[in-house]
Amino acid sequence: MESLSLLLHGFESALSLTNVIYCVIGVSIGMLVGILPGLGPVSGTALLIPVTFGLEPVTAIIMLSGIYYGSMYGGTITSVLINTPGESASVITCIDGHQLAKQGRAGTALGVAAIGSFVGGIVAVLGLTFLGPLLAQFGTRFGPPEYFTLMLLGLLMLVGLMGKSLIRGLIAAIFGLTLSLIGMDPASGAIRFTFGQPELLGGIDFTVLAIGLFGISEILSNAGNPTKMEKPAKIQGLLPKREELLPTSMSIGRGTVLGFLIGLIPGSNAAISSLMSYSLEKKRAKDPSRFGNGAIEGVAGPETANNAHSGASLIPLFTLGLPSSPTIAVILGAFIVHGLTPGPALFTSNPDFIWAIIASMFIGNLVLLIFNLPLAGVWAKVALIPYQLLFPILLLVCCVGTYTINNSLWDVGIMVLFGIIGYFMKKFDFPIAATVLTFVLGAQLETSLIQSLAISQNGILTLFLRPISGTLSVLCILILILSIFSAMKKKRSYLVSDVEV
């Protein structure tokens, strides 16, 4: 009951005119980001951080969160209508969604996807409402050793699940960790890795790094590979047939539970939830051969799962300060930029802020449902914007946004440098997300480790002597060992296949 009371109080702030306007702006931009192939929620969120500098923290995070979960809706439209996923979580929707569009049932596919997305998103926010305070209360037991091992565990899980190579993932993670060390030592005040440049005394600005690695690299990667879009299918009728109502509802229910549970796991992403939901629906189907030929469950389950995932992935961020995906890491950076630190204390020190954010997600999901059902055809036409027009505009936004951070051309130069580095990281399959995550958490990792060693006479063993941190440390070691064995097994299978050839 206390959570409901706090949520109602949050609605008072979320329903203010300013916050509603920025919530609508956020989900609208999120829809655009999801629709436009090659942009993605990570790049879209990073690009818009400079826009939020003049806003109140609660308004800024409402808008950025709207971009995140709004992009999950947007990718569905182009997947169904023109067989072009706007973001990775919607790739699986192309299989049956576009087949339904070819059969003249594009409206049904989009209607089911929108309703499923709404249900998944709302259930995930309800989960955040009731589970968030409980996890935050548990998080108050955490001291520096527990925070250090928790963040280390999250990073190991993320690095292990990113990219095709564990070695490349580790290299990318170490690169981000090294970048986070630039500037002043938090304990001694010593200057590190500045190479005599006064601009680096405060370290590298997160927004500059994120725009470069995600925004500029995305422009460079896609500019040379423009994709020709097909004409969108016509939209007629938004609801499934009567005999499809029960199986569709069951698919939405299963997708909600699956997506929510997977969203709580650091290192997972919405694409994993979509893929697992599709596999589950196909296994449960009486006639699996329908999948790939326009099965409505093949749209309902995955679309519900990816939106339930996006809401659930905010729970570790708000309660423990742990980003569970690259986009969440960018939102964590936005928290820090606005002087806020996500974690257990957030529910007690800034309750008005956190409950306004949660309340805004109910509003945002309702707005997205309205946007998707009657206006899907209009949104689909946005994907037909020529790349020759789109990318120069995005490049201008990147440069202007970066310059306005500190009114510094140095920042623009650093952004371009990281854009080039990001381009080559993508080309050679080094996971950029691993670099950004370790960069964001690097300072917190270092501070927690220093504090852990300072409060104990047992040195590094203190991480194993406390119950919670000891358990987390053992999990870290197990995950590292499993990741190494998995990488060795994969490499051995490649060698065997080469020998057979």
Coordinates of C-alpha atoms in Angstrom, one line a residue:
M1 CA 0.0 0.0 0.0
E2 CA 2.9 2.3 0.7
S3 CA 4.2 1.8 -2.9
L4 CA 0.7 2.7 -4.3
S5 CA 0.6 5.9 -2.1
L6 CA 4.1 6.9 -3.3
L7 CA 3.1 6.1 -6.9
L8 CA 0.0 8.3 -6.7
H9 CA 2.3 11.1 -5.3
G10 CA 4.6 10.5 -8.3
F11 CA 1.7 11.0 -10.7
E12 CA 1.3 14.5 -9.3
S13 CA 4.7 15.4 -10.6
A14 CA 4.6 13.3 -13.8
L15 CA 1.3 14.8 -14.8
S16 CA 2.6 18.4 -14.7
L17 CA 2.4 20.0 -18.1
T18 CA 6.2 20.2 -18.6
N19 CA 6.8 16.6 -17.7
V20 CA 3.9 15.3 -19.9
I21 CA 5.2 17.3 -22.8
Y22 CA 8.8 16.0 -22.4
C23 CA 7.4 12.5 -21.9
V24 CA 5.6 12.7 -25.2
I25 CA 8.7 14.2 -26.9
G26 CA 10.8 11.3 -25.5
V27 CA 8.5 8.5 -26.7
S28 CA 8.1 10.2 -30.0
I29 CA 11.9 10.4 -30.5
G30 CA 12.1 6.8 -29.3
M31 CA 9.6 5.8 -32.0
L32 CA 11.7 7.6 -34.6
V33 CA 14.9 5.9 -33.3
G34 CA 13.2 2.5 -33.4
I35 CA 11.9 3.1 -36.9
L36 CA 15.1 4.4 -38.5
P37 CA 17.3 1.4 -39.4
G38 CA 20.9 1.7 -38.1
L39 CA 20.3 4.3 -35.4
G40 CA 19.2 2.3 -32.4
P41 CA 18.2 3.2 -28.8
V42 CA 21.8 3.5 -27.5
S43 CA 22.8 6.1 -30.2
G44 CA 19.5 7.9 -29.9
T45 CA 19.7 8.3 -26.2
A46 CA 23.3 9.3 -26.2
L47 CA 22.7 12.0 -28.9
L48 CA 19.9 13.6 -26.8
I49 CA 21.8 13.9 -23.5
P50 CA 23.1 17.4 -24.3
V51 CA 19.5 18.5 -25.0
T52 CA 18.6 17.7 -21.3
F53 CA 21.3 20.0 -19.7
G54 CA 18.9 22.9 -19.2
L55 CA 16.1 20.7 -17.8
E56 CA 15.3 19.6 -14.3
P57 CA 16.7 16.2 -13.5
V58 CA 13.3 14.5 -13.3
T59 CA 12.2 16.0 -16.6
A60 CA 15.5 15.0 -18.3
I61 CA 15.3 11.4 -17.1
I62 CA 11.6 11.2 -18.1
M63 CA 12.5 12.2 -21.6
L64 CA 15.5 9.8 -21.9
S65 CA 13.6 6.9 -20.4
G66 CA 10.9 7.6 -23.0
I67 CA 13.4 7.3 -25.8
Y68 CA 14.5 4.0 -24.4
Y69 CA 11.2 2.2 -24.1
G70 CA 9.7 4.1 -27.1
S71 CA 12.3 2.7 -29.4
M72 CA 11.1 -0.8 -28.6
Y73 CA 7.7 0.1 -30.1
G74 CA 9.1 1.8 -33.1
G75 CA 11.1 -1.0 -34.5
T76 CA 8.0 -3.2 -34.9
I77 CA 6.4 -0.9 -37.5
T78 CA 9.1 -1.1 -40.1
S79 CA 9.6 -4.9 -39.4
V80 CA 6.0 -5.6 -40.3
L81 CA 5.4 -3.1 -43.1
I82 CA 8.7 -3.0 -45.0
N83 CA 10.6 -6.0 -43.6
T84 CA 13.3 -3.8 -42.1
P85 CA 13.9 -3.9 -38.3
G86 CA 14.7 -0.5 -36.9
E87 CA 16.5 -2.1 -33.9
S88 CA 17.8 -5.5 -33.0
A89 CA 14.9 -6.6 -30.7
S90 CA 12.5 -6.3 -33.7
V91 CA 14.5 -8.6 -36.0
I92 CA 12.6 -11.7 -35.0
T93 CA 9.3 -9.8 -35.7
C94 CA 10.2 -9.7 -39.4
I95 CA 9.7 -13.5 -39.7
D96 CA 6.0 -13.6 -39.2
G97 CA 5.1 -9.9 -39.1
H98 CA 6.0 -9.2 -42.7
Q99 CA 4.4 -12.5 -43.8
L100 CA 1.1 -11.3 -42.2
A101 CA 1.5 -7.9 -44.1
K102 CA 1.9 -9.8 -47.4
Q103 CA -1.4 -11.6 -46.6
G104 CA -3.1 -8.2 -46.1
R105 CA -3.1 -8.5 -42.3
A106 CA -0.5 -5.8 -41.5
G107 CA -3.0 -4.0 -39.3
T108 CA -3.6 -7.2 -37.3
A109 CA 0.2 -7.7 -36.8
L110 CA 0.7 -4.1 -35.7
G111 CA -2.4 -4.1 -33.5
V112 CA -1.4 -7.3 -31.7
A113 CA 2.2 -6.0 -31.3
A114 CA 1.0 -2.7 -29.9
I115 CA -1.4 -4.3 -27.4
G116 CA 1.3 -6.9 -26.4
S117 CA 3.9 -4.1 -26.0
F118 CA 1.6 -2.1 -23.9
V119 CA 0.8 -5.1 -21.6
G120 CA 4.4 -6.1 -21.3
G121 CA 5.5 -2.5 -20.6
I122 CA 2.8 -1.9 -18.0
V123 CA 3.4 -5.2 -16.2
A124 CA 7.2 -4.4 -16.1
V125 CA 6.5 -0.9 -14.6
L126 CA 4.2 -2.6 -12.0
G127 CA 7.0 -4.9 -11.2
L128 CA 9.3 -1.9 -10.7
T129 CA 6.7 -0.3 -8.5
F130 CA 6.4 -3.2 -6.1
L131 CA 9.8 -4.9 -6.4
G132 CA 11.8 -1.8 -6.5
P133 CA 11.4 -0.7 -2.9
L134 CA 12.1 -4.2 -1.7
L135 CA 15.3 -4.6 -3.7
A136 CA 16.3 -1.1 -2.6
Q137 CA 15.8 -2.0 1.0
F138 CA 17.9 -5.1 0.5
G139 CA 20.5 -2.9 -1.1
T140 CA 20.9 -0.9 2.0
R141 CA 22.9 -3.8 3.5
F142 CA 25.5 -3.2 0.9
G143 CA 28.9 -1.7 1.9
P144 CA 31.8 -0.9 -0.4
P145 CA 32.9 -4.6 -0.8
E146 CA 29.3 -5.6 -1.8
Y147 CA 29.1 -2.8 -4.3
F148 CA 32.4 -3.6 -5.8
T149 CA 31.7 -7.3 -6.3
L150 CA 28.1 -6.6 -7.6
M151 CA 29.4 -4.2 -10.2
L152 CA 32.2 -6.6 -11.1
L153 CA 29.7 -9.4 -11.4
G154 CA 27.5 -7.3 -13.7
L155 CA 30.4 -6.4 -15.9
L156 CA 31.6 -10.0 -16.2
M157 CA 28.1 -11.1 -17.3
L158 CA 27.9 -8.3 -19.8
V159 CA 31.3 -8.8 -21.3
G160 CA 30.7 -12.6 -21.5
L161 CA 27.5 -12.1 -23.5
M162 CA 28.8 -9.4 -25.9
G163 CA 30.3 -10.1 -29.2
K164 CA 31.6 -13.4 -30.7
S165 CA 34.9 -13.4 -28.8
L166 CA 35.6 -13.3 -25.1
I167 CA 39.1 -11.9 -25.7
R168 CA 37.7 -9.0 -27.8
G169 CA 35.1 -8.3 -25.1
L170 CA 37.8 -8.2 -22.4
I171 CA 40.0 -5.9 -24.5
A172 CA 37.1 -3.6 -25.0
A173 CA 36.2 -3.6 -21.3
I174 CA 39.8 -2.9 -20.3
F175 CA 39.9 -0.1 -22.8
G176 CA 36.9 1.5 -21.2
L177 CA 38.3 1.0 -17.7
T178 CA 41.6 2.6 -18.7
L179 CA 39.7 5.6 -20.1
S180 CA 37.8 6.0 -16.8
L181 CA 41.2 6.4 -15.0
I182 CA 42.1 9.6 -16.9
G183 CA 42.1 12.7 -14.7
M184 CA 42.5 13.0 -10.9
D185 CA 42.8 10.0 -8.6
P186 CA 39.8 10.1 -6.2
A187 CA 41.9 9.0 -3.2
S188 CA 45.3 10.7 -3.5
G189 CA 44.5 13.5 -5.9
A190 CA 47.3 12.5 -8.2
I191 CA 47.0 13.4 -11.9
R192 CA 46.9 10.4 -14.3
F193 CA 47.1 9.9 -18.1
T194 CA 46.5 13.6 -19.0
F195 CA 49.7 13.9 -21.0
G196 CA 50.0 17.5 -20.0
Q197 CA 46.5 18.5 -21.4
P198 CA 44.6 20.6 -18.9
E199 CA 41.3 19.6 -20.7
L200 CA 41.8 16.1 -19.4
L201 CA 42.2 17.0 -15.7
G202 CA 38.5 16.3 -15.1
G203 CA 38.6 13.1 -17.2
I204 CA 36.8 12.4 -20.4
D205 CA 33.2 13.6 -20.5
F206 CA 30.8 10.7 -20.7
T207 CA 28.5 12.4 -23.2
V208 CA 31.3 13.2 -25.5
L209 CA 32.5 9.5 -25.4
A210 CA 28.9 8.1 -25.9
I211 CA 28.1 10.4 -28.8
G212 CA 31.4 9.5 -30.5
L213 CA 31.4 5.8 -29.9
F214 CA 27.7 5.3 -30.7
G215 CA 26.5 8.2 -32.8
I216 CA 29.4 9.1 -35.0
S217 CA 30.4 5.4 -35.5
E218 CA 26.8 4.5 -36.4
I219 CA 26.8 7.3 -39.1
L220 CA 30.2 6.1 -40.5
S221 CA 29.1 2.5 -40.5
N222 CA 25.7 3.0 -42.3
A223 CA 26.7 5.9 -44.6
G224 CA 28.5 3.5 -46.9
N225 CA 25.7 0.9 -46.8
P226 CA 22.4 2.5 -47.6
T227 CA 19.5 0.1 -47.8
K228 CA 16.7 0.6 -50.3
M229 CA 13.3 0.4 -48.6
E230 CA 10.3 -1.2 -50.1
K231 CA 6.9 0.5 -50.2
P232 CA 4.9 0.0 -46.9
A233 CA 2.0 -2.4 -46.9
K234 CA -1.5 -1.1 -46.4
I235 CA -3.1 -1.3 -42.9
Q236 CA -6.6 -2.7 -42.5
G237 CA -8.1 -3.9 -39.3
L238 CA -6.2 -3.9 -36.0
L239 CA -7.6 -6.9 -34.1
P240 CA -7.0 -10.7 -34.6
K241 CA -9.8 -13.1 -35.6
R242 CA -12.1 -14.5 -32.9
E243 CA -10.4 -17.9 -32.9
E244 CA -7.0 -16.2 -32.6
L245 CA -7.9 -14.2 -29.4
L246 CA -7.1 -17.0 -26.9
P247 CA -3.7 -18.1 -28.4
T248 CA -2.7 -14.5 -28.8
S249 CA -3.6 -13.7 -25.2
M250 CA -1.6 -16.7 -24.0
S251 CA 1.4 -15.6 -26.1
I252 CA 1.2 -12.1 -24.6
G253 CA 1.1 -13.6 -21.1
R254 CA 4.1 -15.9 -21.7
G255 CA 6.0 -13.1 -23.4
T256 CA 5.4 -10.8 -20.4
V257 CA 6.7 -13.2 -17.8
L258 CA 9.7 -14.3 -19.9
G259 CA 10.7 -10.8 -20.9
F260 CA 10.4 -9.5 -17.4
L261 CA 12.6 -12.3 -15.9
I262 CA 15.3 -12.0 -18.5
G263 CA 15.3 -8.2 -18.2
L264 CA 16.4 -8.6 -14.6
I265 CA 19.6 -10.4 -15.7
P266 CA 22.7 -8.1 -16.3
G267 CA 24.1 -8.8 -19.8
S268 CA 20.9 -9.8 -21.4
N269 CA 19.2 -7.6 -24.0
A270 CA 15.8 -7.3 -25.5
A271 CA 16.8 -9.3 -28.6
I272 CA 17.5 -12.3 -26.4
S273 CA 14.0 -12.0 -24.8
S274 CA 12.4 -11.8 -28.3
L275 CA 14.3 -14.8 -29.6
M276 CA 13.5 -17.0 -26.6
S277 CA 9.9 -16.0 -26.7
Y278 CA 9.7 -16.9 -30.4
S279 CA 11.3 -20.3 -29.7
L280 CA 8.9 -20.9 -26.8
E281 CA 5.8 -20.1 -28.9
K282 CA 7.0 -22.3 -31.8
K283 CA 7.6 -25.3 -29.4
R284 CA 4.2 -24.9 -27.8
A285 CA 2.4 -24.6 -31.1
K286 CA 0.2 -27.5 -32.3
D287 CA 1.4 -26.8 -35.8
P288 CA 4.9 -25.3 -35.8
S289 CA 5.0 -25.1 -39.6
R290 CA 2.8 -22.0 -39.3
F291 CA 5.7 -20.1 -37.9
G292 CA 7.5 -18.3 -40.7
N293 CA 4.3 -18.1 -42.7
G294 CA 2.4 -15.6 -40.7
A295 CA 1.7 -17.0 -37.2
I296 CA 0.1 -14.3 -35.1
E297 CA 1.8 -15.8 -32.0
G298 CA 5.2 -15.2 -33.6
V299 CA 4.5 -11.5 -33.4
A300 CA 2.6 -11.3 -30.1
G301 CA 5.1 -13.2 -27.9
P302 CA 8.4 -11.6 -29.0
E303 CA 7.0 -8.0 -29.1
T304 CA 5.5 -8.4 -25.6
A305 CA 8.8 -9.9 -24.3
N306 CA 11.0 -7.1 -25.6
N307 CA 8.9 -4.4 -24.0
A308 CA 8.6 -6.3 -20.7
H309 CA 12.4 -6.6 -20.9
S310 CA 13.0 -2.9 -21.4
G311 CA 10.9 -2.1 -18.3
A312 CA 12.4 -4.8 -16.1
S313 CA 16.0 -3.8 -17.0
L314 CA 15.4 -0.5 -15.2
I315 CA 14.9 -2.3 -11.9
P316 CA 18.6 -3.2 -11.3
L317 CA 19.5 0.4 -12.3
F318 CA 17.1 2.1 -9.9
T319 CA 17.6 -0.2 -7.0
L320 CA 21.3 -1.2 -7.2
G321 CA 22.8 1.3 -9.6
L322 CA 23.7 -1.5 -11.9
P323 CA 23.2 -1.0 -15.7
S324 CA 21.9 -4.2 -17.3
S325 CA 22.4 -3.1 -21.0
P326 CA 24.2 -0.5 -23.1
T327 CA 21.2 1.8 -23.2
I328 CA 20.8 1.6 -19.5
A329 CA 24.5 2.5 -19.1
V330 CA 23.8 5.6 -21.1
I331 CA 20.9 6.5 -18.9
L332 CA 23.1 5.8 -15.9
G333 CA 25.6 8.3 -17.3
A334 CA 22.7 10.8 -17.7
F335 CA 21.9 10.3 -14.0
I336 CA 25.5 11.1 -13.1
V337 CA 25.6 14.2 -15.4
H338 CA 22.5 15.5 -13.5
G339 CA 24.1 14.9 -10.1
L340 CA 22.2 11.8 -9.2
T341 CA 23.5 8.4 -8.2
P342 CA 21.1 5.4 -8.8
G343 CA 21.0 2.8 -6.0
P344 CA 19.3 1.9 -2.8
A345 CA 19.6 5.4 -1.4
L346 CA 17.6 6.9 -4.3
F347 CA 14.3 5.6 -3.0
T348 CA 14.9 7.3 0.4
S349 CA 16.9 10.4 -0.5
N350 CA 15.0 11.3 -3.7
P351 CA 11.6 9.6 -3.5
D352 CA 9.8 12.4 -5.4
F353 CA 12.2 12.0 -8.2
I354 CA 12.1 8.2 -8.5
W355 CA 8.3 7.9 -8.2
A356 CA 7.8 10.6 -10.8
I357 CA 9.9 8.6 -13.2
I358 CA 8.0 5.4 -12.5
A359 CA 4.6 7.2 -12.9
S360 CA 5.8 8.8 -16.2
M361 CA 6.3 5.3 -17.6
F362 CA 2.6 4.5 -17.3
I363 CA 1.8 7.7 -19.1
G364 CA 4.5 7.0 -21.8
N365 CA 3.2 3.5 -22.5
L366 CA -0.3 4.8 -22.9
V367 CA 0.9 7.5 -25.3
L368 CA 2.8 4.8 -27.3
L369 CA -0.3 2.7 -27.6
I370 CA -2.2 5.6 -29.0
F371 CA 0.6 6.4 -31.4
N372 CA 0.9 2.9 -32.6
L373 CA -2.7 1.8 -33.3
P374 CA -4.1 4.6 -35.5
L375 CA -0.8 6.2 -36.7
A376 CA 1.3 3.2 -37.7
G377 CA 1.2 4.0 -41.4
V378 CA 2.4 7.5 -40.8
W379 CA 5.3 6.4 -38.8
A380 CA 6.3 3.8 -41.4
K381 CA 6.8 6.5 -44.0
V382 CA 9.5 8.1 -41.8
A383 CA 11.7 5.1 -42.6
L384 CA 11.7 6.1 -46.2
I385 CA 13.7 9.3 -45.5
P386 CA 16.8 9.1 -47.8
Y387 CA 20.1 8.4 -46.0
Q388 CA 21.6 11.3 -47.9
L389 CA 19.4 13.7 -46.0
L390 CA 19.3 11.8 -42.7
F391 CA 23.0 11.3 -41.9
P392 CA 24.1 15.0 -42.4
I393 CA 21.4 16.0 -40.0
L394 CA 22.5 13.5 -37.4
L395 CA 26.1 14.5 -37.8
L396 CA 25.1 18.2 -37.3
V397 CA 23.2 17.2 -34.1
C398 CA 26.2 15.3 -32.8
C399 CA 28.6 18.2 -33.4
V400 CA 26.3 20.9 -32.0
G401 CA 25.3 18.8 -29.0
T402 CA 28.9 18.0 -28.1
Y403 CA 30.1 21.6 -28.5
T404 CA 27.3 22.9 -26.2
I405 CA 28.4 20.7 -23.3
N406 CA 31.4 22.9 -22.4
N407 CA 31.5 25.3 -25.4
S408 CA 34.7 23.6 -26.4
L409 CA 36.0 22.5 -29.8
W410 CA 38.3 20.1 -27.8
D411 CA 35.2 18.1 -27.0
V412 CA 34.2 18.0 -30.6
G413 CA 37.7 16.7 -31.6
I414 CA 37.5 14.0 -28.9
M415 CA 34.0 13.0 -30.1
V416 CA 35.3 12.6 -33.7
L417 CA 38.3 10.6 -32.4
F418 CA 36.0 8.2 -30.5
G419 CA 33.7 8.1 -33.5
I420 CA 36.6 6.8 -35.6
I421 CA 37.6 4.3 -32.9
G422 CA 34.0 3.1 -32.6
Y423 CA 33.8 2.6 -36.4
F424 CA 36.9 0.3 -36.3
M425 CA 35.6 -1.5 -33.2
K426 CA 32.4 -2.3 -35.0
K427 CA 34.3 -3.4 -38.1
F428 CA 36.5 -5.8 -36.2
D429 CA 33.7 -7.0 -33.8
F430 CA 34.9 -5.3 -30.6
P431 CA 31.8 -4.7 -28.4
I432 CA 31.5 -0.9 -27.9
A433 CA 29.0 -1.5 -25.2
A434 CA 31.6 -3.2 -23.0
T435 CA 33.8 -0.1 -23.3
V436 CA 31.0 2.3 -22.3
L437 CA 29.9 0.1 -19.4
T438 CA 33.3 -0.2 -17.9
F439 CA 33.9 3.6 -18.5
V440 CA 30.7 4.4 -16.6
L441 CA 31.3 2.1 -13.8
G442 CA 35.1 2.5 -13.6
A443 CA 35.2 5.4 -11.2
Q444 CA 32.6 3.7 -8.9
L445 CA 34.6 0.4 -9.1
E446 CA 37.8 2.1 -8.1
T447 CA 36.2 4.1 -5.3
S448 CA 34.5 1.0 -3.9
L449 CA 37.7 -1.0 -4.0
I450 CA 39.7 1.7 -2.3
Q451 CA 37.1 2.0 0.5
S452 CA 36.9 -1.8 0.9
L453 CA 40.6 -2.0 1.4
A454 CA 40.6 1.0 3.8
I455 CA 37.9 -0.4 6.1
S456 CA 39.5 -3.8 6.5
Q457 CA 42.9 -5.2 7.7
N458 CA 42.5 -8.3 5.5
G459 CA 43.4 -6.7 2.2
I460 CA 41.7 -8.2 -0.9
L461 CA 40.4 -11.1 1.3
T462 CA 37.8 -8.8 2.7
L463 CA 35.8 -9.4 -0.5
F464 CA 35.5 -13.1 0.4
L465 CA 35.0 -12.8 4.2
R466 CA 31.7 -10.9 4.2
P467 CA 28.6 -13.1 3.3
I468 CA 27.1 -11.1 0.4
S469 CA 30.4 -9.9 -1.2
G470 CA 31.8 -13.4 -0.7
T471 CA 28.9 -15.0 -2.5
L472 CA 29.2 -12.4 -5.3
S473 CA 33.0 -12.9 -5.6
V474 CA 32.5 -16.7 -6.0
L475 CA 29.9 -16.1 -8.7
C476 CA 32.3 -13.7 -10.5
I477 CA 35.0 -16.5 -10.5
L478 CA 32.5 -19.1 -11.8
I479 CA 31.3 -16.8 -14.5
L480 CA 34.8 -16.0 -15.6
I481 CA 35.8 -19.7 -15.7
L482 CA 32.6 -20.6 -17.6
S483 CA 33.2 -17.8 -20.1
I484 CA 36.8 -19.0 -20.7
F485 CA 35.7 -22.7 -21.2
S486 CA 33.0 -21.5 -23.5
A487 CA 35.4 -19.5 -25.6
M488 CA 37.9 -22.4 -25.7
K489 CA 35.1 -24.8 -26.8
K490 CA 34.0 -22.4 -29.5
K491 CA 37.6 -22.0 -30.7
R492 CA 38.1 -25.8 -30.7
S493 CA 34.9 -26.3 -32.8
Y494 CA 36.2 -23.7 -35.4
L495 CA 39.6 -25.5 -35.6
V496 CA 37.8 -28.9 -36.1
S497 CA 35.6 -27.5 -38.8
D498 CA 38.7 -26.0 -40.6
V499 CA 40.5 -29.3 -40.4
E500 CA 37.5 -31.1 -41.9
V501 CA 37.3 -28.6 -44.7

